[in-house]
Tab-separated table of C-alpha atoms in Angstrom:
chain	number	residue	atom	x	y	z
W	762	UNK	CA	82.217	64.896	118.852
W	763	UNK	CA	83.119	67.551	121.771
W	764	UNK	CA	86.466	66.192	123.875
W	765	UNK	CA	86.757	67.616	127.196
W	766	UNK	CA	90.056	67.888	128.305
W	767	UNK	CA	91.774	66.648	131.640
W	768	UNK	CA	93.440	68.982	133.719
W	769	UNK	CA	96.792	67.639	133.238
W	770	UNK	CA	95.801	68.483	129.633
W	771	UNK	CA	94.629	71.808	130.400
W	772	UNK	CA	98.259	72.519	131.526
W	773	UNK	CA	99.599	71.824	128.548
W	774	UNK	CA	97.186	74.122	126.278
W	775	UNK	CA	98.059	76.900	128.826
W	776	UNK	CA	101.898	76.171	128.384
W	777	UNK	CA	100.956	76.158	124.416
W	778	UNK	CA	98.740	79.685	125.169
W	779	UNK	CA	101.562	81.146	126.953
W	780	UNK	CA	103.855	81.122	123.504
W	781	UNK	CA	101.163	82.403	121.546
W	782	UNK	CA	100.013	85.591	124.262
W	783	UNK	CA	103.894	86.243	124.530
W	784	UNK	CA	104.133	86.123	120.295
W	785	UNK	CA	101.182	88.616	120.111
W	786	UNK	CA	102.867	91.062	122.712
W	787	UNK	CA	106.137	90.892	120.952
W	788	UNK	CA	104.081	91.411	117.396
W	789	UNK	CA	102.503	94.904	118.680
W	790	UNK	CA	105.782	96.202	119.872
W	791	UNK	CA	106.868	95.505	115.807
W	792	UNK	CA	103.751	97.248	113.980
W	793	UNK	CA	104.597	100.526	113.000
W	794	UNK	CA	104.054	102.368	109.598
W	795	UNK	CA	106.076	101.504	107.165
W	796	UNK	CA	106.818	97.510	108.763
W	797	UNK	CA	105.460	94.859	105.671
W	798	UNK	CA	103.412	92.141	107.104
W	799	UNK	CA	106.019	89.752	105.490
W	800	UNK	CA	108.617	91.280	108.147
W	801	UNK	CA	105.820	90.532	110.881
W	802	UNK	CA	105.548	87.000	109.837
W	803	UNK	CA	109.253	86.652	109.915
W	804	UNK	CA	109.006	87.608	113.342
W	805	UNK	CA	106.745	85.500	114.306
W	806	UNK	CA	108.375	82.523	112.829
W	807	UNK	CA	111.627	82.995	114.391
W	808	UNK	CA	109.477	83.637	117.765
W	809	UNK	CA	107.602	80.320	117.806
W	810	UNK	CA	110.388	78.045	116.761
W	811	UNK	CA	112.776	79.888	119.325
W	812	UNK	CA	110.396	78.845	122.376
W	813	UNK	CA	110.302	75.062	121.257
W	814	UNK	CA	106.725	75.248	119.434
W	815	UNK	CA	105.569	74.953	115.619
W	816	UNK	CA	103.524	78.083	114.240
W	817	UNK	CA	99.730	76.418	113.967
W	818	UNK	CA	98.998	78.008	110.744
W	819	UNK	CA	102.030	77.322	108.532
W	820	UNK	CA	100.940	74.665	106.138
W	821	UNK	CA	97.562	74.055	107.761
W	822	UNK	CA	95.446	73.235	104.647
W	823	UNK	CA	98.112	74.691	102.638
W	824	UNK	CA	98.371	78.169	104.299
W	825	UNK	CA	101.734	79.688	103.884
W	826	UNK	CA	102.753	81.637	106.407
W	827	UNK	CA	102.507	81.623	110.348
W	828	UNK	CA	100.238	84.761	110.894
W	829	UNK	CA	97.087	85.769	109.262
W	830	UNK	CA	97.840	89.854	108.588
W	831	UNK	CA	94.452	91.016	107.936
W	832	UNK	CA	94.214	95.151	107.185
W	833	UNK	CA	91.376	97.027	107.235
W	834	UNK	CA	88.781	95.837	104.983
W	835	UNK	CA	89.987	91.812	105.207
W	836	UNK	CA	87.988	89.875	107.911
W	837	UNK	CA	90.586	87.227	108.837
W	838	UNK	CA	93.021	84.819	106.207
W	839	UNK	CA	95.406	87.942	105.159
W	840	UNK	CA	98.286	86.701	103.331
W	841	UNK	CA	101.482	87.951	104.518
W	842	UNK	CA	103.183	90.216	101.977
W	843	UNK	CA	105.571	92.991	100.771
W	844	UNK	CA	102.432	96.059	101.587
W	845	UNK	CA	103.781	97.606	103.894
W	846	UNK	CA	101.512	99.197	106.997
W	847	UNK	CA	100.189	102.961	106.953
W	848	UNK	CA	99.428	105.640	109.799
W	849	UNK	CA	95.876	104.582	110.254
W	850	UNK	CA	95.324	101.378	109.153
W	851	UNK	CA	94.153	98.571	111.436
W	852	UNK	CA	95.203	94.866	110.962
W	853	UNK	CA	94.384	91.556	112.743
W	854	UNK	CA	96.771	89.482	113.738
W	855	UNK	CA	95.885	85.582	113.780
W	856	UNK	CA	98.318	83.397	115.336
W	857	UNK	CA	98.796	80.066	116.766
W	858	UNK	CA	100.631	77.429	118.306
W	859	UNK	CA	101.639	73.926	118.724
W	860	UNK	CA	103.346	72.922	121.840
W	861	UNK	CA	103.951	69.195	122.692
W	862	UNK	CA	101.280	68.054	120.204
W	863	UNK	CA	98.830	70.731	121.996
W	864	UNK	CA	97.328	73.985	120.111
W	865	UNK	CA	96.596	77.476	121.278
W	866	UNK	CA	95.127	80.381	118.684
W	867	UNK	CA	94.321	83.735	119.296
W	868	UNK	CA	93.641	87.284	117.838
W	869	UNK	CA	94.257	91.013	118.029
W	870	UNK	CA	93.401	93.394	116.032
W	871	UNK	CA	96.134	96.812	116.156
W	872	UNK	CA	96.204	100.101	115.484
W	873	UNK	CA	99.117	101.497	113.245
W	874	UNK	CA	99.800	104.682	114.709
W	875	UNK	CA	96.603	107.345	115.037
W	876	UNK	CA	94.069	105.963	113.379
W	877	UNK	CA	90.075	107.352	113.405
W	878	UNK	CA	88.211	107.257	116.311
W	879	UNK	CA	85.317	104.814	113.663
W	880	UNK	CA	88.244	102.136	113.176
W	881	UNK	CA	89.533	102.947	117.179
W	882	UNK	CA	85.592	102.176	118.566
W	883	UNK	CA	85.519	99.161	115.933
W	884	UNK	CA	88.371	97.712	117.829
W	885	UNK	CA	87.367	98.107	121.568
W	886	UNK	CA	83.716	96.630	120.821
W	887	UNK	CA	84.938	93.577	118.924
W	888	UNK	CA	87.429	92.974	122.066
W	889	UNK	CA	84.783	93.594	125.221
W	890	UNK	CA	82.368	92.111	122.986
W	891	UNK	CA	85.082	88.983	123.614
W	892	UNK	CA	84.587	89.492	127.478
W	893	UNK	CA	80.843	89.361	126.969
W	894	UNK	CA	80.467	86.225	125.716
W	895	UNK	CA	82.999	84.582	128.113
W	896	UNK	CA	80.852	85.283	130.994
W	897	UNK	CA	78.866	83.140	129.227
W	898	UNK	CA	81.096	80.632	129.226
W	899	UNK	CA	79.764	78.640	132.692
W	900	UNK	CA	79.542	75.032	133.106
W	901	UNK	CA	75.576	74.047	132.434
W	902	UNK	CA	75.049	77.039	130.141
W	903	UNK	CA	74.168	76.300	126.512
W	904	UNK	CA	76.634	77.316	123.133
W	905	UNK	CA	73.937	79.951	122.728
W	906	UNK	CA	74.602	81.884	125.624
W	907	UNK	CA	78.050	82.923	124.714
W	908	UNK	CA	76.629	83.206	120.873
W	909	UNK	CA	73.870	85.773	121.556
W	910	UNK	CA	75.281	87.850	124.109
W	911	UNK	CA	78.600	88.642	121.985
W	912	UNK	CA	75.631	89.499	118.987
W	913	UNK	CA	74.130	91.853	121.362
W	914	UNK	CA	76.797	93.376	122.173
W	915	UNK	CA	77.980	94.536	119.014
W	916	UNK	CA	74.696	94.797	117.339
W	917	UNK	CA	73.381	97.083	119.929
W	918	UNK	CA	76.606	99.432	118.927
W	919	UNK	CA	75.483	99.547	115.411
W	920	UNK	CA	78.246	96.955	114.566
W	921	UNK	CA	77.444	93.880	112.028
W	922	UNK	CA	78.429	90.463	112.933
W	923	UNK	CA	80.012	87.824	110.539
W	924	UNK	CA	77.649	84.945	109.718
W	925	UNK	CA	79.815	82.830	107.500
W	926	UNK	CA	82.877	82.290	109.863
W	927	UNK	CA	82.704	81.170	113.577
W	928	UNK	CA	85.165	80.119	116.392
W	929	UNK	CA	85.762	76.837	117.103
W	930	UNK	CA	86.690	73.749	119.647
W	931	UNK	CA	90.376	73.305	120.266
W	932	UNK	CA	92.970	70.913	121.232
W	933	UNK	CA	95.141	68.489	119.796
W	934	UNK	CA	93.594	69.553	116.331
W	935	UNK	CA	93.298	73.524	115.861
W	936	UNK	CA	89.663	72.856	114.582
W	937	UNK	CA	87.396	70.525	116.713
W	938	UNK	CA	83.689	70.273	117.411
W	939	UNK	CA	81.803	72.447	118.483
W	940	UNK	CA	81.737	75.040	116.166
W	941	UNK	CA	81.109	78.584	118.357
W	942	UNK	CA	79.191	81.532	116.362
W	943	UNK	CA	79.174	84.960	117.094
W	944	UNK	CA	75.558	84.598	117.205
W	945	UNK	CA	72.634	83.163	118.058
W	946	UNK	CA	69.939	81.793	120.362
W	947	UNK	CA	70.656	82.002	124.216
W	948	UNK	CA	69.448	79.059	125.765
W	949	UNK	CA	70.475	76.943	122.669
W	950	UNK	CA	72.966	74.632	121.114
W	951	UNK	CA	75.163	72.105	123.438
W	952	UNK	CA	75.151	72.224	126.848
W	953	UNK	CA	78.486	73.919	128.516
W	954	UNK	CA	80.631	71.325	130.752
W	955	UNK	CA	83.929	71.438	132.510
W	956	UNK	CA	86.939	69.947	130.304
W	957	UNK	CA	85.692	72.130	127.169
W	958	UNK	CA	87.976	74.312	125.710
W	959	UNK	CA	86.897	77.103	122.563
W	960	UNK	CA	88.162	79.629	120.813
W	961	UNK	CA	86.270	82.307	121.287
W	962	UNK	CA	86.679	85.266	118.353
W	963	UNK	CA	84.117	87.827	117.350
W	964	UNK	CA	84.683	89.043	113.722
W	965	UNK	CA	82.624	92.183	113.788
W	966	UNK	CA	82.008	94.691	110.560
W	967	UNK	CA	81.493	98.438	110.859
W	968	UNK	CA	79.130	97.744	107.499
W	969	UNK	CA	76.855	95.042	106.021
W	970	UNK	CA	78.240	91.418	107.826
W	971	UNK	CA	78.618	90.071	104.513
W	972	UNK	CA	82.066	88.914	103.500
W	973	UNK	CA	83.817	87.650	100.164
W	974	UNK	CA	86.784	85.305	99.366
W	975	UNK	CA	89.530	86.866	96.753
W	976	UNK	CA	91.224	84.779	94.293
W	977	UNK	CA	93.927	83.628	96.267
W	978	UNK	CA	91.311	81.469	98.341
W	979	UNK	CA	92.152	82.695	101.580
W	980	UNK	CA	91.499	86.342	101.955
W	981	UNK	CA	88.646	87.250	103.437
W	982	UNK	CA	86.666	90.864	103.352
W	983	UNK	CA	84.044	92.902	104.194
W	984	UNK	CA	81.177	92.894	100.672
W	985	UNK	CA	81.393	97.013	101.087
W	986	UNK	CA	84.735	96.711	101.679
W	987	UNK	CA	83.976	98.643	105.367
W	988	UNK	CA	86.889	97.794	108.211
W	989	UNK	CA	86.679	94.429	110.017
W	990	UNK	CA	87.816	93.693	113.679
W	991	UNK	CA	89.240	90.809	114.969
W	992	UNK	CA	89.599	89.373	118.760
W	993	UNK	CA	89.932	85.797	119.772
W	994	UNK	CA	91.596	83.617	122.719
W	995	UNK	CA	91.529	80.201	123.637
W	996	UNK	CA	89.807	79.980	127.035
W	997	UNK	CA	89.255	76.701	128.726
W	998	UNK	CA	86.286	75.882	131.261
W	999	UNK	CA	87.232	74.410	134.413
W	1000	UNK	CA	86.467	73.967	137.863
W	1001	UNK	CA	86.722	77.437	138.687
W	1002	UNK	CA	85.026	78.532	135.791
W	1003	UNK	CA	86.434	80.058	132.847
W	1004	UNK	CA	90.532	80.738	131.756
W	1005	UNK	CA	91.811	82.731	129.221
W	1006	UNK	CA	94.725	80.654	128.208
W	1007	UNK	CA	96.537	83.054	125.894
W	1008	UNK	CA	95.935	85.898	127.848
């Protein structure tokens, strides 16, 4: 079942958004070569709990840290660790937050220093790709409309898009109905209304869009083991169409 929020309620997730934007602008002044993605959750810990919020992802089905640090080749779910970042890697950061009982959750995905101008193009298409679908995003539209045109956006770059992980609704609960794919049928799925709010996140392969789950039951990659990109922000539909609330 889809709950539409109340603007009163609205305010809060934007409060909520507000920690989490800030947390992902601190986090790219920190990633550098040579910084472990351990240190990065660390940082992100301390940032969270110092603004008066809880970090979403720390204990959520047993997840053990408060960012997903996902480099390269991983999709999303990176365990924070002791590897330690390189010139030219990528890695997506996935964050959240809860503030007075109310979630936010977005993505970047950063460059570590100069990195190839295959991973750099990766990157911008994932994030307009973002843009694309939340023009989309208009009250009496359909769930399809933001689907397909973040698809054909990436697809029509020569970019794959991930089948087997979509965005989601959000509010009280990180993960509510309706479930928001990166692609699809304009025209279809549930009709758009004001009160909705989604996380929006295009998970976009420079290979096959085929992923795999490691042994540790979280980490996600690519099947060729190709670079992954990452982009997502909670964006609310209101009266004046759509907001970006951690952004």
């Amino acid at each position: 079942m889809i709950t539409l929020k109340s603007p009163k309620e609205i305010g809060y997730m934007r409060r909520s958004g507000m920690v989490t934007r800030d947390l992902l602008l601190y986090l790219e002044e920190k990633i550098r070569p040579g910084v472990s993605t351990k240190k990065l959750d660390e940082f992100a810990y301390d940032f969270i709990t110092r603004k008066g919020a809880k970090p979403s992802f720390l204990g959520y089905a047993g997840f053990p840290a408060s960012i997903c640090a996902s480099i390269d080749e991983v999709v999303v779910h990176g365990i924070p660790s002791a590897r330690r970042l390189e010139e030219g890697m990528i890695i997506g950061i996935d964050t959240g937050a809860i503030l007075d009982g109310w979630q936010s959750d977005a993505a970047r995905t950063f460059l570590v220093g100069e990195v190839s101008e295959e991973k750099r193009r990766l990157v911008e298409t994932t994030r307009e790709s973002f843009f694309k679908g939340v023009a989309e995003f208009r009250s009496g539209g359909r769930l399809g409309d933001i689907s397909h045109a973040i698809q054909e956006y990436n697809e029509a770059r020569g970019y794959s898009i991930v089948r087997d992980l979509v965005g989601h609704g959000i509010g009280r609960e990180m993960h509510e109905d309706p479930n928001v794919p990166n692609f699809g049928r304009a025209g279809h799925g549930v009709r758009l209304s004001v009160g909705m709010v989604l996380a929006i996140e295009p998970m976009v392969n420079l290979g096959t869009w085929k992923v795999e789950t490691l042994d540790d039951g979280w980490t996600c990659v690519t099947a060729d083991r190709k670079p992954s990109a990452h982009y997502e922000n909670t964006v609310a539909l209101t009266e004046n169409g759509a907001e970006i609330l951690t952004l």
